[in-house]
């Protein structure tokens, strides 16, 4: 028998497994760097900070389905519950060909931070399937969704972990998820997912909520910066549920949306794009490509467009050390999760460009998800005006608190949001104590 030196044993208990390593590039490494930056501000709670550096639970599932041509295909699915100290797990499910476990881990961690930042009684979770849903028929998509839901059924539930839409998932997919879970449980379970269709316990305002939140938080930030939205020029990357709706609301407030980029290309019109017409074009053609009379820009030129407000609302790691110097905007409002790398964050900070981080800027979606969950439990549904008013109140209050913390510590809004959120998470962690 070999005796282990207690000192080395203690050390190895703290050494992170390689997949959790901060040195690895990618979203999880970025998240860990963000946690490092906040740790000096956590006071005595920093003794619990390791909790934030590991997901509580990560499930990988095989999702086999029969394709329409009679053959079988296997897809890899994930559900990661990063932290549940403050309540059940909460966060979306994304269907994308590039999804990885490490990405879903980071997205789940950002949900913990986001939910705590706006003080929702939720932990953080996220799910995904490594698939390009555009290659599937509707029947294949339904079978994929149902089998995935059944596989993760052991960890989700209205009081355990509540999925919602994210990239390439929508209300119909939530309906299939809810139905599959309810059929397996043998009871109705409206609150197992949010972002459902209205006819199935969905909430008014949920579809628009993330974009509305981006607009609301952007508006608050602009007030602090002395920027008049009605005079502002806006550029948006991503024109789906987040970017499209945010662009619509900015345009309604009088802003000039000068550039939009999506997977089809970049359209530019210095006098202002007709946003309702562009939304219609995208609904009909699948992307901004071919929208007239806008100019077409090479994709890399998007970052250097003359604008006041830049809204990345697509995927992670879009603003990097390679393009952060080109940005002309006064503020970046992160509609996407994780669009800015830490190096780019520093460059923008040094250049005096305000970054309103994802974990507050796009918290509108999960806030209305929370309203949906509450409405499902009470079987009493609120009016859209009521929902929007509550959403705006929650986001404004959260943003004001974060601004104060940023001011007091002279840190970026991202670090301030992490200070507020991580303090809440670790307070809950400490009060609950370690079991056993
Ligand atoms: N997927 C959205 C997000 O990243 C919403 C999550 C939810 O509503 O649970 O915040």
mmCIF file of C-alpha atoms in Angstrom, residues 13-17 20 28 31-32 35-36 39 42 45-56 82-83 426 429:
data_model
loop_
_atom_site.group_PDB
_atom_site.id
_atom_site.type_symbol
_atom_site.label_atom_id
_atom_site.label_comp_id
_atom_site.label_asym_id
_atom_site.label_seq_id
_atom_site.Cartn_x
_atom_site.Cartn_y
_atom_site.Cartn_z
ATOM 1 C CA UNK A 13 -8.050 18.285 -3.973
ATOM 2 C CA UNK A 14 -7.711 21.881 -5.152
ATOM 3 C CA UNK A 15 -6.084 21.261 -8.534
ATOM 4 C CA UNK A 16 -8.673 21.739 -11.231
ATOM 5 C CA UNK A 17 -9.229 18.925 -13.728
ATOM 6 C CA UNK A 20 -11.911 23.230 -15.991
ATOM 7 C CA UNK A 28 -15.173 28.547 -19.943
ATOM 8 C CA UNK A 31 -15.635 32.899 -17.457
ATOM 9 C CA UNK A 32 -12.860 31.734 -15.097
ATOM 10 C CA UNK A 35 -14.210 35.098 -11.647
ATOM 11 C CA UNK A 36 -10.507 35.776 -10.960
ATOM 12 C CA UNK A 39 -12.374 37.528 -6.234
ATOM 13 C CA UNK A 42 -15.604 39.272 -2.301
ATOM 14 C CA UNK A 45 -16.907 35.141 1.012
ATOM 15 C CA UNK A 46 -13.896 34.511 -1.207
ATOM 16 C CA UNK A 47 -13.281 31.341 0.809
ATOM 17 C CA UNK A 48 -16.238 29.880 -1.103
ATOM 18 C CA UNK A 49 -15.085 31.079 -4.531
ATOM 19 C CA UNK A 50 -14.020 27.586 -5.660
ATOM 20 C CA UNK A 51 -17.744 26.828 -5.794
ATOM 21 C CA UNK A 52 -18.032 29.169 -8.761
ATOM 22 C CA UNK A 53 -15.154 27.544 -10.633
ATOM 23 C CA UNK A 54 -16.821 24.169 -11.075
ATOM 24 C CA UNK A 55 -20.277 23.266 -12.296
ATOM 25 C CA UNK A 56 -22.333 21.491 -9.650
ATOM 26 C CA UNK A 82 -23.604 25.340 -12.595
ATOM 27 C CA UNK A 83 -24.962 26.492 -9.268
ATOM 28 C CA UNK A 426 -21.790 32.915 -2.100
ATOM 29 C CA UNK A 429 -23.733 29.132 -0.263
#
